[in-house]
Amino acid sequence: MTQNFTATPAPAARVNPPPPIAANDLKSVVNGVVIHYHEIALKLGNRRFFEMQLRRNILRATNHLGVKDVLRLSGRMLCLFSSSVDEEKVIAALQKVFGIAYFAPAVKLAQEVPAIKAVALNLLAGKKITSFKVETKRSQKHFPITSPQLNAEVGEHILNHFPIRVDLHQPEVILRIEIVDNYALMYTDRLEGPGGLPVGTSERAVCLISGGIDSPVAAYKMMKRGIKLIFVHFHSAPFTNAASQRNVERLVELLNSYQFRSKLYLVPFAEIQQHIVAKAAPSYRVLLYRRVMLRMAEIIAAQNHAYALVTGENVAQVASQTLVNMNVINQVATLPVLRPLAGDDKQEIIAMARRLGTFEISTEPFEDCCSLFVPPHPETRAKLPIVQEFENKLDLPALVAQTLQKTELKLIRI
Ligand code: ATP
Ligand code: MG
């Protein structure tokens, strides 16, 4: 990795292949990553706000990996490496920054044609290809020659040095040149970003996370829409073990790599469950648990200026997820309850959990608070008056207040 952020032109010798800066080693000339985002995202709001949040998130994701700055250039960003950067780690981190459409390890150099030609040879040197094409984008209109002219000049220079041909329709490699602000950016290999919107551009929501497969996937989908999540987990210690709680922490640590800083509230739920078990019909237990969970999640939402709740509910997956029951559960919520998985098939959810890396954690042996004291035949068509009658036997406000006082807050950092 070079420390010099402007690549030095290679000697103009007409040999084949040319004496490269470092043959077959793109890393020796790459000094940053050019980052593109979808224009459509910009239309949703204020462009500057969107770009500033994206820049902040890129820095949070990569700062500790040796990225020294992120420049906002017209319509794209440039992540500048320090000399010690581990390029592969930076690439992996950028693949988790929502808002990035695609990105590419790139060379930043002066807007000078000889330098551009030299870097072109270096970017192609060592590649086993038979065809190429040069594609220039010029957002700096003061540059003295047009994009087609630059394509032709650089293309000809390449043809003079390598035994390859130009293919405008199906080239094996596209050499991209972007003339922006005061620089030329050059690269060949584009990588796909995760898409979506930068986390933090769409306000906050509280996500109810169990140790199961669904809720981490639901969390991912909402973060992808730019929502910053606050996580809440209800556990039944001492009836459930510490390993189960640790699994939830691991899930949040994994999800945190998309939003860089997370709060996880660990709510001790066993006492409330015991009261419910003592006062309510067994078939109504899970429903009553859920209603209390939503009430507590709303209080945590208010404390964190969050404007929605997120769950991993999925229509008809289990008894508590019939529309009748969801309706009864929902009655306690004043905030919108977002259920991003409502209409997904379990197989689709599992596939996404595997891609995310949460599936392995979610399928480890787990003791769930809701599987405690659960009868074999839960009610699928709960009646609100019956639910309310059970709840009236409990001193819910006091129980909720006591439980929140005993709630533990963990701060998770990248
Ligand atoms: P998951 O795989 O996310 O556990 P599930 O299919 O097992 O979902 P349920 O157990 O009915 O479904 O839970 C529905 C939703 O309620 C969960 O996706 C989650 O959002 C919330 N939830 C359930 N249990 C808990 C818990 N212990 N702590 C926090 N949220 C929970
Ligand atoms: Mg569950």
GROMACS .gro file of C-alpha atoms and ligand atoms in nm:
model
  446
    1MET     CA    1   0.000   0.000   0.000
    2THR     CA    2   0.142   0.332  -0.101
    3GLN     CA    3   0.140   0.628   0.134
    4ASN     CA    4   0.138   0.864  -0.155
    5PHE     CA    5  -0.222   0.937  -0.251
    6THR     CA    6  -0.140   1.044  -0.601
    7ALA     CA    7  -0.016   0.756  -0.809
    8THR     CA    8   0.310   0.822  -0.988
    9PRO     CA    9   0.294   0.780  -1.365
   10ALA     CA   10   0.474   0.474  -1.493
   11PRO     CA   11   0.762   0.536  -1.735
   12ALA     CA   12   0.623   0.577  -2.087
   13ALA     CA   13   0.824   0.284  -2.223
   14ARG     CA   14   0.656   0.097  -2.508
   15VAL     CA   15   0.717  -0.251  -2.386
   16ASN     CA   16   0.466  -0.523  -2.358
   17PRO     CA   17   0.369  -0.551  -2.077
   18PRO     CA   18   0.493  -0.215  -1.949
   19PRO     CA   19   0.713  -0.179  -1.644
   20PRO     CA   20   0.429  -0.144  -1.400
   21ILE     CA   21   0.427   0.038  -1.064
   22ALA     CA   22   0.390  -0.309  -0.919
   23ALA     CA   23   0.284  -0.564  -1.172
   24ASN     CA   24  -0.013  -0.778  -1.083
   25ASP     CA   25  -0.067  -0.594  -0.759
   26LEU     CA   26  -0.361  -0.361  -0.761
   27LYS     CA   27  -0.316  -0.286  -0.393
   28SER     CA   28   0.006  -0.104  -0.458
   29VAL     CA   29  -0.176   0.172  -0.641
   30VAL     CA   30  -0.517   0.162  -0.478
   31ASN     CA   31  -0.541   0.430  -0.216
   32GLY     CA   32  -0.907   0.451  -0.139
   33VAL     CA   33  -1.256   0.327  -0.212
   34VAL     CA   34  -1.503   0.516  -0.426
   35ILE     CA   35  -1.855   0.482  -0.294
   36HIS     CA   36  -2.176   0.532  -0.490
   37TYR     CA   37  -2.529   0.561  -0.361
   38HIS     CA   38  -2.862   0.547  -0.541
   39GLU     CA   39  -2.994   0.880  -0.652
   40ILE     CA   40  -3.342   0.764  -0.562
   41ALA     CA   41  -3.249   0.765  -0.195
   42LEU     CA   42  -3.161   1.131  -0.219
   43LYS     CA   43  -3.509   1.220  -0.329
   44LEU     CA   44  -3.652   1.102   0.000
   45GLY     CA   45  -3.515   1.396   0.186
   46ASN     CA   46  -3.253   1.648   0.217
   47ARG     CA   47  -2.947   1.548   0.018
   48ARG     CA   48  -2.694   1.700   0.254
   49PHE     CA   49  -2.852   1.531   0.557
   50PHE     CA   50  -2.845   1.194   0.378
   51GLU     CA   51  -2.484   1.236   0.268
   52MET     CA   52  -2.362   1.355   0.607
   53GLN     CA   53  -2.523   1.056   0.779
   54LEU     CA   54  -2.379   0.817   0.521
   55ARG     CA   55  -2.035   0.971   0.569
   56ARG     CA   56  -2.063   0.945   0.948
   57ASN     CA   57  -2.168   0.580   0.919
   58ILE     CA   58  -1.882   0.495   0.681
   59LEU     CA   59  -1.638   0.649   0.926
   60ARG     CA   60  -1.792   0.462   1.221
   61ALA     CA   61  -1.769   0.135   1.029
   62THR     CA   62  -1.412   0.180   0.911
   63ASN     CA   63  -1.228   0.424   1.135
   64HIS     CA   64  -1.080   0.151   1.350
   65LEU     CA   65  -0.958  -0.028   1.036
   66GLY     CA   66  -0.726   0.254   0.931
   67VAL     CA   67  -0.955   0.464   0.713
   68LYS     CA   68  -0.841   0.819   0.774
   69ASP     CA   69  -1.112   1.024   0.608
   70VAL     CA   70  -1.418   1.012   0.389
   71LEU     CA   71  -1.448   1.288   0.130
   72ARG     CA   72  -1.783   1.398  -0.010
   73LEU     CA   73  -1.734   1.449  -0.381
   74SER     CA   74  -2.011   1.534  -0.623
   75GLY     CA   75  -2.254   1.240  -0.621
   76ARG     CA   76  -2.016   0.994  -0.455
   77MET     CA   77  -1.778   0.957  -0.160
   78LEU     CA   78  -1.416   0.864  -0.135
   79CYS     CA   79  -1.292   0.665   0.159
   80LEU     CA   80  -0.920   0.738   0.199
   81PHE     CA   81  -0.688   0.472   0.334
   82SER     CA   82  -0.398   0.518   0.569
   83SER     CA   83  -0.085   0.319   0.496
   84SER     CA   84  -0.175   0.039   0.738
   85VAL     CA   85  -0.522  -0.037   0.611
   86ASP     CA   86  -0.641  -0.394   0.567
   87GLU     CA   87  -0.831  -0.356   0.242
   88GLU     CA   88  -1.030  -0.676   0.280
   89LYS     CA   89  -1.158  -0.574   0.622
   90VAL     CA   90  -1.260  -0.234   0.488
   91ILE     CA   91  -1.450  -0.402   0.206
   92ALA     CA   92  -1.630  -0.631   0.452
   93ALA     CA   93  -1.721  -0.332   0.669
   94LEU     CA   94  -1.853  -0.129   0.375
   95GLN     CA   95  -2.075  -0.419   0.275
   96LYS     CA   96  -2.266  -0.347   0.597
   97VAL     CA   97  -2.315   0.026   0.554
   98PHE     CA   98  -2.672   0.079   0.435
   99GLY     CA   99  -2.709   0.347   0.172
  100ILE     CA  100  -2.416   0.222  -0.039
  101ALA     CA  101  -2.529   0.103  -0.381
  102TYR     CA  102  -2.186  -0.008  -0.499
  103PHE     CA  103  -1.822   0.067  -0.431
  104ALA     CA  104  -1.480  -0.004  -0.570
  105PRO     CA  105  -1.119   0.000  -0.455
  106ALA     CA  106  -0.984   0.290  -0.655
  107VAL     CA  107  -0.690   0.509  -0.735
  108LYS     CA  108  -0.719   0.882  -0.670
  109LEU     CA  109  -0.491   1.087  -0.886
  110ALA     CA  110  -0.445   1.425  -1.047
  111GLN     CA  111  -0.664   1.517  -1.345
  112GLU     CA  112  -0.378   1.478  -1.590
  113VAL     CA  113  -0.403   1.263  -1.898
  114PRO     CA  114  -0.048   1.116  -1.878
  115ALA     CA  115  -0.108   1.012  -1.517
  116ILE     CA  116  -0.447   0.864  -1.610
  117LYS     CA  117  -0.286   0.661  -1.889
  118ALA     CA  118  -0.016   0.531  -1.659
  119VAL     CA  119  -0.261   0.421  -1.395
  120ALA     CA  120  -0.477   0.259  -1.663
  121LEU     CA  121  -0.187   0.028  -1.751
  122ASN     CA  122  -0.126  -0.051  -1.388
  123LEU     CA  123  -0.488  -0.134  -1.321
  124LEU     CA  124  -0.494  -0.379  -1.612
  125ALA     CA  125  -0.144  -0.522  -1.572
  126GLY     CA  126  -0.149  -0.887  -1.476
  127LYS     CA  127  -0.518  -0.936  -1.552
  128LYS     CA  128  -0.586  -1.240  -1.767
  129ILE     CA  129  -0.830  -1.082  -2.008
  130THR     CA  130  -0.882  -1.054  -2.380
  131SER     CA  131  -1.118  -0.756  -2.399
  132PHE     CA  132  -1.185  -0.428  -2.224
  133LYS     CA  133  -1.362  -0.099  -2.250
  134VAL     CA  134  -1.294   0.242  -2.099
  135GLU     CA  135  -1.587   0.429  -1.950
  136THR     CA  136  -1.544   0.787  -1.836
  137LYS     CA  137  -1.787   0.991  -1.630
  138ARG     CA  138  -1.708   1.357  -1.613
  139SER     CA  139  -1.886   1.562  -1.350
  140GLN     CA  140  -1.610   1.825  -1.358
  141LYS     CA  141  -1.687   1.998  -1.684
  142HIS     CA  142  -1.370   2.210  -1.677
  143PHE     CA  143  -1.167   1.907  -1.770
  144PRO     CA  144  -1.024   1.996  -2.114
  145ILE     CA  145  -1.135   1.688  -2.310
  146THR     CA  146  -1.472   1.515  -2.337
  147SER     CA  147  -1.551   1.171  -2.200
  148PRO     CA  148  -1.553   1.000  -2.544
  149GLN     CA  149  -1.216   1.163  -2.623
  150LEU     CA  150  -1.066   1.043  -2.297
  151ASN     CA  151  -1.208   0.693  -2.354
  152ALA     CA  152  -1.045   0.687  -2.696
  153GLU     CA  153  -0.707   0.821  -2.578
  154VAL     CA  154  -0.679   0.589  -2.281
  155GLY     CA  155  -0.812   0.296  -2.486
  156GLU     CA  156  -0.552   0.351  -2.753
  157HIS     CA  157  -0.277   0.374  -2.494
  158ILE     CA  158  -0.386   0.039  -2.351
  159LEU     CA  159  -0.400  -0.118  -2.699
  160ASN     CA  160  -0.045   0.001  -2.757
  161HIS     CA  161   0.075  -0.191  -2.453
  162PHE     CA  162  -0.139  -0.501  -2.419
  163PRO     CA  163  -0.244  -0.765  -2.671
  164ILE     CA  164  -0.613  -0.720  -2.597
  165ARG     CA  165  -0.906  -0.576  -2.787
  166VAL     CA  166  -1.182  -0.326  -2.722
  167ASP     CA  167  -1.530  -0.471  -2.681
  168LEU     CA  168  -1.794  -0.207  -2.624
  169HIS     CA  169  -2.077  -0.453  -2.563
  170GLN     CA  170  -1.942  -0.737  -2.352
  171PRO     CA  171  -1.600  -0.640  -2.225
  172GLU     CA  172  -1.434  -0.865  -1.970
  173VAL     CA  173  -1.318  -0.560  -1.779
  174ILE     CA  174  -1.448  -0.207  -1.771
  175LEU     CA  175  -1.187   0.048  -1.679
  176ARG     CA  176  -1.380   0.328  -1.517
  177ILE     CA  177  -1.257   0.684  -1.495
  178GLU     CA  178  -1.446   0.943  -1.296
  179ILE     CA  179  -1.346   1.306  -1.328
  180VAL     CA  180  -1.481   1.469  -1.012
  181ASP     CA  181  -1.400   1.788  -0.825
  182ASN     CA  182  -1.019   1.812  -0.828
  183TYR     CA  183  -0.943   1.447  -0.886
  184ALA     CA  184  -0.957   1.162  -1.127
  185LEU     CA  185  -1.074   0.833  -0.978
  186MET     CA  186  -0.997   0.507  -1.155
  187TYR     CA  187  -1.103   0.151  -1.088
  188THR     CA  188  -1.202  -0.175  -1.248
  189ASP     CA  189  -1.378  -0.398  -0.997
  190ARG     CA  190  -1.712  -0.286  -0.864
  191LEU     CA  191  -1.857  -0.449  -0.555
  192GLU     CA  192  -2.219  -0.448  -0.456
  193GLY     CA  193  -2.317  -0.254  -0.145
  194PRO     CA  194  -2.609  -0.349   0.079
  195GLY     CA  195  -2.844  -0.080  -0.063
  196GLY     CA  196  -3.109   0.069   0.161
  197LEU     CA  197  -3.081   0.399   0.345
  198PRO     CA  198  -2.813   0.511   0.593
  199VAL     CA  199  -2.906   0.411   0.948
  200GLY     CA  200  -3.004   0.725   1.133
  201THR     CA  201  -3.186   0.892   0.844
  202SER     CA  202  -3.525   0.747   0.939
  203GLU     CA  203  -3.555   0.806   1.316
  204ARG     CA  204  -3.567   0.538   1.584
  205ALA     CA  205  -3.773   0.235   1.675
  206VAL     CA  206  -3.769  -0.020   1.956
  207CYS     CA  207  -3.717  -0.376   1.838
  208LEU     CA  208  -3.845  -0.665   2.050
  209ILE     CA  209  -3.579  -0.925   2.007
  210SER     CA  210  -3.618  -1.285   2.121
  211GLY     CA  211  -3.346  -1.543   2.072
  212GLY     CA  212  -3.544  -1.687   1.779
  213ILE     CA  213  -3.490  -1.681   1.405
  214ASP     CA  214  -3.741  -1.416   1.311
  215SER     CA  215  -3.678  -1.104   1.515
  216PRO     CA  216  -3.312  -1.055   1.410
  217VAL     CA  217  -3.423  -1.070   1.046
  218ALA     CA  218  -3.701  -0.821   1.118
  219ALA     CA  219  -3.440  -0.594   1.278
  220TYR     CA  220  -3.215  -0.616   0.972
  221LYS     CA  221  -3.499  -0.522   0.739
  222MET     CA  222  -3.591  -0.212   0.938
  223MET     CA  223  -3.230  -0.097   0.980
  224LYS     CA  224  -3.201  -0.123   0.604
  225ARG     CA  225  -3.473   0.142   0.579
  226GLY     CA  226  -3.251   0.379   0.775
  227ILE     CA  227  -3.410   0.316   1.116
  228LYS     CA  228  -3.187   0.315   1.423
  229LEU     CA  229  -3.304   0.038   1.655
  230ILE     CA  230  -3.308   0.013   2.031
  231PHE     CA  231  -3.325  -0.353   2.133
  232VAL     CA  232  -3.539  -0.495   2.413
  233HIS     CA  233  -3.525  -0.854   2.530
  234PHE     CA  234  -3.744  -1.013   2.797
  235HIS     CA  235  -3.581  -1.298   2.984
  236SER     CA  236  -3.699  -1.528   3.260
  237ALA     CA  237  -3.388  -1.570   3.472
  238PRO     CA  238  -3.349  -1.765   3.696
  239PHE     CA  239  -3.587  -2.003   3.511
  240THR     CA  240  -3.396  -1.954   3.185
  241ASN     CA  241  -3.019  -1.987   3.176
  242ALA     CA  242  -2.744  -1.731   3.124
  243ALA     CA  243  -2.643  -1.888   2.791
  244SER     CA  244  -2.981  -1.794   2.643
  245GLN     CA  245  -2.933  -1.433   2.741
  246ARG     CA  246  -2.582  -1.440   2.602
  247ASN     CA  247  -2.720  -1.564   2.269
  248VAL     CA  248  -2.941  -1.257   2.246
  249GLU     CA  249  -2.640  -1.037   2.322
  250ARG     CA  250  -2.449  -1.212   2.043
  251LEU     CA  251  -2.736  -1.148   1.804
  252VAL     CA  252  -2.739  -0.780   1.895
  253GLU     CA  253  -2.359  -0.761   1.858
  254LEU     CA  254  -2.395  -0.902   1.508
  255LEU     CA  255  -2.679  -0.665   1.417
  256ASN     CA  256  -2.481  -0.380   1.569
  257SER     CA  257  -2.233  -0.399   1.284
  258TYR     CA  258  -2.505  -0.234   1.071
  259GLN     CA  259  -2.574   0.052   1.311
  260PHE     CA  260  -2.242   0.074   1.504
  261ARG     CA  261  -2.385   0.164   1.844
  262SER     CA  262  -2.674  -0.017   2.008
  263LYS     CA  263  -2.865  -0.019   2.332
  264LEU     CA  264  -2.993  -0.352   2.458
  265TYR     CA  265  -3.245  -0.352   2.743
  266LEU     CA  266  -3.260  -0.684   2.930
  267VAL     CA  267  -3.592  -0.697   3.108
  268PRO     CA  268  -3.638  -0.953   3.393
  269PHE     CA  269  -3.979  -1.089   3.302
  270ALA     CA  270  -4.018  -1.393   3.529
  271GLU     CA  271  -4.206  -1.219   3.807
  272ILE     CA  272  -4.468  -1.074   3.574
  273GLN     CA  273  -4.505  -1.416   3.412
  274GLN     CA  274  -4.564  -1.576   3.750
  275HIS     CA  275  -4.841  -1.326   3.824
  276ILE     CA  276  -4.999  -1.398   3.487
  277VAL     CA  277  -4.975  -1.773   3.546
  278ALA     CA  278  -5.144  -1.731   3.884
  279LYS     CA  279  -5.434  -1.520   3.756
  280ALA     CA  280  -5.509  -1.616   3.395
  281ALA     CA  281  -5.633  -1.918   3.204
  282PRO     CA  282  -5.336  -2.114   3.060
  283SER     CA  283  -5.456  -2.069   2.702
  284TYR     CA  284  -5.429  -1.689   2.739
  285ARG     CA  285  -5.081  -1.673   2.888
  286VAL     CA  286  -4.871  -1.596   2.580
  287LEU     CA  287  -5.113  -1.328   2.471
  288LEU     CA  288  -5.093  -1.161   2.809
  289TYR     CA  289  -4.712  -1.183   2.805
  290ARG     CA  290  -4.709  -1.012   2.466
  291ARG     CA  291  -4.939  -0.732   2.576
  292VAL     CA  292  -4.716  -0.656   2.874
  293MET     CA  293  -4.410  -0.670   2.651
  294LEU     CA  294  -4.560  -0.413   2.418
  295ARG     CA  295  -4.655  -0.184   2.707
  296MET     CA  296  -4.300  -0.196   2.843
  297ALA     CA  297  -4.147  -0.152   2.500
  298GLU     CA  298  -4.356   0.163   2.459
  299ILE     CA  299  -4.219   0.309   2.782
  300ILE     CA  300  -3.864   0.236   2.665
  301ALA     CA  301  -3.952   0.390   2.328
  302ALA     CA  302  -4.068   0.711   2.497
  303GLN     CA  303  -3.742   0.728   2.696
  304ASN     CA  304  -3.544   0.696   2.372
  305HIS     CA  305  -3.752   0.922   2.145
  306ALA     CA  306  -3.849   0.621   1.933
  307TYR     CA  307  -4.162   0.636   1.722
  308ALA     CA  308  -4.242   0.273   1.641
  309LEU     CA  309  -4.206  -0.083   1.769
  310VAL     CA  310  -4.067  -0.368   1.558
  311THR     CA  311  -4.145  -0.738   1.602
  312GLY     CA  312  -4.063  -1.055   1.410
  313GLU     CA  313  -4.427  -1.161   1.395
  314ASN     CA  314  -4.530  -1.355   1.091
  315VAL     CA  315  -4.894  -1.419   1.005
  316ALA     CA  316  -5.016  -1.764   1.110
  317GLN     CA  317  -4.676  -1.892   1.218
  318VAL     CA  318  -4.776  -1.966   1.577
  319ALA     CA  319  -5.098  -1.931   1.777
  320SER     CA  320  -5.021  -1.580   1.898
  321GLN     CA  321  -4.986  -1.469   1.538
  322THR     CA  322  -5.338  -1.519   1.408
  323LEU     CA  323  -5.491  -1.192   1.294
  324VAL     CA  324  -5.744  -1.208   1.578
  325ASN     CA  325  -5.468  -1.246   1.835
  326MET     CA  326  -5.241  -0.988   1.677
  327ASN     CA  327  -5.532  -0.750   1.697
  328VAL     CA  328  -5.584  -0.822   2.067
  329ILE     CA  329  -5.211  -0.782   2.135
  330ASN     CA  330  -5.199  -0.460   1.936
  331GLN     CA  331  -5.472  -0.292   2.139
  332VAL     CA  332  -5.222  -0.188   2.407
  333ALA     CA  333  -4.991  -0.014   2.162
  334THR     CA  334  -5.023   0.350   2.074
  335LEU     CA  335  -4.714   0.351   1.852
  336PRO     CA  336  -4.720   0.176   1.515
  337VAL     CA  337  -4.607  -0.186   1.542
  338LEU     CA  338  -4.394  -0.266   1.237
  339ARG     CA  339  -4.392  -0.633   1.137
  340PRO     CA  340  -4.157  -0.652   0.841
  341LEU     CA  341  -4.184  -1.032   0.819
  342ALA     CA  342  -4.565  -1.046   0.833
  343GLY     CA  343  -4.598  -1.186   0.481
  344ASP     CA  344  -4.275  -1.379   0.436
  345ASP     CA  345  -4.248  -1.757   0.411
  346LYS     CA  346  -4.046  -1.927   0.683
  347GLN     CA  347  -3.803  -2.055   0.419
  348GLU     CA  348  -3.740  -1.700   0.300
  349ILE     CA  349  -3.681  -1.585   0.657
  350ILE     CA  350  -3.440  -1.874   0.721
  351ALA     CA  351  -3.248  -1.798   0.401
  352MET     CA  352  -3.208  -1.438   0.507
  353ALA     CA  353  -3.105  -1.539   0.861
  354ARG     CA  354  -2.837  -1.764   0.710
  355ARG     CA  355  -2.705  -1.482   0.494
  356LEU     CA  356  -2.699  -1.251   0.794
  357GLY     CA  357  -2.520  -1.508   1.008
  358THR     CA  358  -2.790  -1.498   1.277
  359PHE     CA  359  -2.935  -1.840   1.197
  360GLU     CA  360  -2.655  -2.033   1.368
  361ILE     CA  361  -2.695  -1.832   1.688
  362SER     CA  362  -3.076  -1.844   1.679
  363THR     CA  363  -3.080  -2.222   1.645
  364GLU     CA  364  -2.848  -2.294   1.936
  365PRO     CA  365  -3.025  -2.456   2.232
  366PHE     CA  366  -3.228  -2.176   2.382
  367GLU     CA  367  -3.459  -2.131   2.679
  368ASP     CA  368  -3.727  -1.886   2.579
  369CYS     CA  369  -3.932  -1.696   2.834
  370CYS     CA  370  -4.248  -1.760   2.637
  371SER     CA  371  -4.208  -2.133   2.627
  372LEU     CA  372  -4.222  -2.128   3.006
  373PHE     CA  373  -4.556  -2.224   3.155
  374VAL     CA  374  -4.714  -2.255   2.811
  375PRO     CA  375  -5.008  -2.492   2.768
  376PRO     CA  376  -5.026  -2.730   2.473
  377HIS     CA  377  -5.332  -2.552   2.326
  378PRO     CA  378  -5.300  -2.176   2.332
  379GLU     CA  379  -5.603  -1.969   2.232
  380THR     CA  380  -5.604  -1.875   1.864
  381ARG     CA  381  -5.910  -1.648   1.879
  382ALA     CA  382  -5.866  -1.451   2.199
  383LYS     CA  383  -6.146  -1.224   2.319
  384LEU     CA  384  -6.051  -0.879   2.435
  385PRO     CA  385  -6.300  -0.864   2.730
  386ILE     CA  386  -6.156  -1.189   2.867
  387VAL     CA  387  -5.801  -1.055   2.831
  388GLN     CA  388  -5.899  -0.736   3.009
  389GLU     CA  389  -6.069  -0.929   3.286
  390PHE     CA  390  -5.745  -1.120   3.353
  391GLU     CA  391  -5.540  -0.803   3.340
  392ASN     CA  392  -5.771  -0.633   3.590
  393LYS     CA  393  -5.671  -0.896   3.844
  394LEU     CA  394  -5.309  -0.786   3.816
  395ASP     CA  395  -5.156  -0.464   3.939
  396LEU     CA  396  -4.990  -0.408   3.605
  397PRO     CA  397  -4.871  -0.046   3.647
  398ALA     CA  398  -4.685  -0.136   3.966
  399LEU     CA  399  -4.543  -0.458   3.823
  400VAL     CA  400  -4.426  -0.281   3.509
  401ALA     CA  401  -4.266   0.003   3.707
  402GLN     CA  402  -4.083  -0.239   3.940
  403THR     CA  403  -3.962  -0.448   3.648
  404LEU     CA  404  -3.833  -0.148   3.457
  405GLN     CA  405  -3.632  -0.047   3.761
  406LYS     CA  406  -3.462  -0.386   3.758
  407THR     CA  407  -3.398  -0.372   3.385
  408GLU     CA  408  -3.035  -0.385   3.277
  409LEU     CA  409  -2.906  -0.165   2.996
  410LYS     CA  410  -2.610  -0.280   2.786
  411LEU     CA  411  -2.433  -0.052   2.542
  412ILE     CA  412  -2.284  -0.230   2.246
  413ARG     CA  413  -2.013  -0.073   2.034
  414ILE     CA  414  -1.852  -0.187   1.713
  415ATP     P1  415  -3.875  -1.520   1.695
  415ATP     O1  416  -3.813  -1.620   1.606
  415ATP     O2  417  -3.832  -1.379   1.665
  415ATP     O3  418  -3.863  -1.558   1.840
  415ATP     P2  419  -4.128  -1.645   1.683
  415ATP     O4  420  -4.171  -1.695   1.555
  415ATP     O5  421  -4.073  -1.740   1.782
  415ATP     O6  422  -4.028  -1.523   1.661
  415ATP     P3  423  -4.306  -1.549   1.882
  415ATP     O7  424  -4.234  -1.626   1.985
  415ATP     O8  425  -4.453  -1.556   1.875
  415ATP     O9  426  -4.255  -1.574   1.738
  415ATP    O10  427  -4.268  -1.399   1.901
  415ATP     C1  428  -4.319  -1.301   1.815
  415ATP     C2  429  -4.237  -1.175   1.832
  415ATP    O11  430  -4.252  -1.126   1.967
  415ATP     C3  431  -4.089  -1.197   1.817
  415ATP    O12  432  -4.049  -1.196   1.684
  415ATP     C4  433  -4.033  -1.082   1.897
  415ATP    O13  434  -4.037  -0.963   1.822
  415ATP     C5  435  -4.129  -1.072   2.012
  415ATP     N1  436  -4.080  -1.152   2.123
  415ATP     C6  437  -4.113  -1.278   2.157
  415ATP     N2  438  -4.048  -1.319   2.266
  415ATP     C7  439  -3.969  -1.215   2.304
  415ATP     C8  440  -3.875  -1.194   2.409
  415ATP     N3  441  -3.848  -1.287   2.498
  415ATP     N4  442  -3.814  -1.073   2.416
  415ATP     C9  443  -3.840  -0.977   2.324
  415ATP     N5  444  -3.926  -0.993   2.224
  415ATP    C10  445  -3.991  -1.109   2.212
  416MG      MG  446  -3.985  -1.673   1.972
   0.00000   0.00000   0.00000
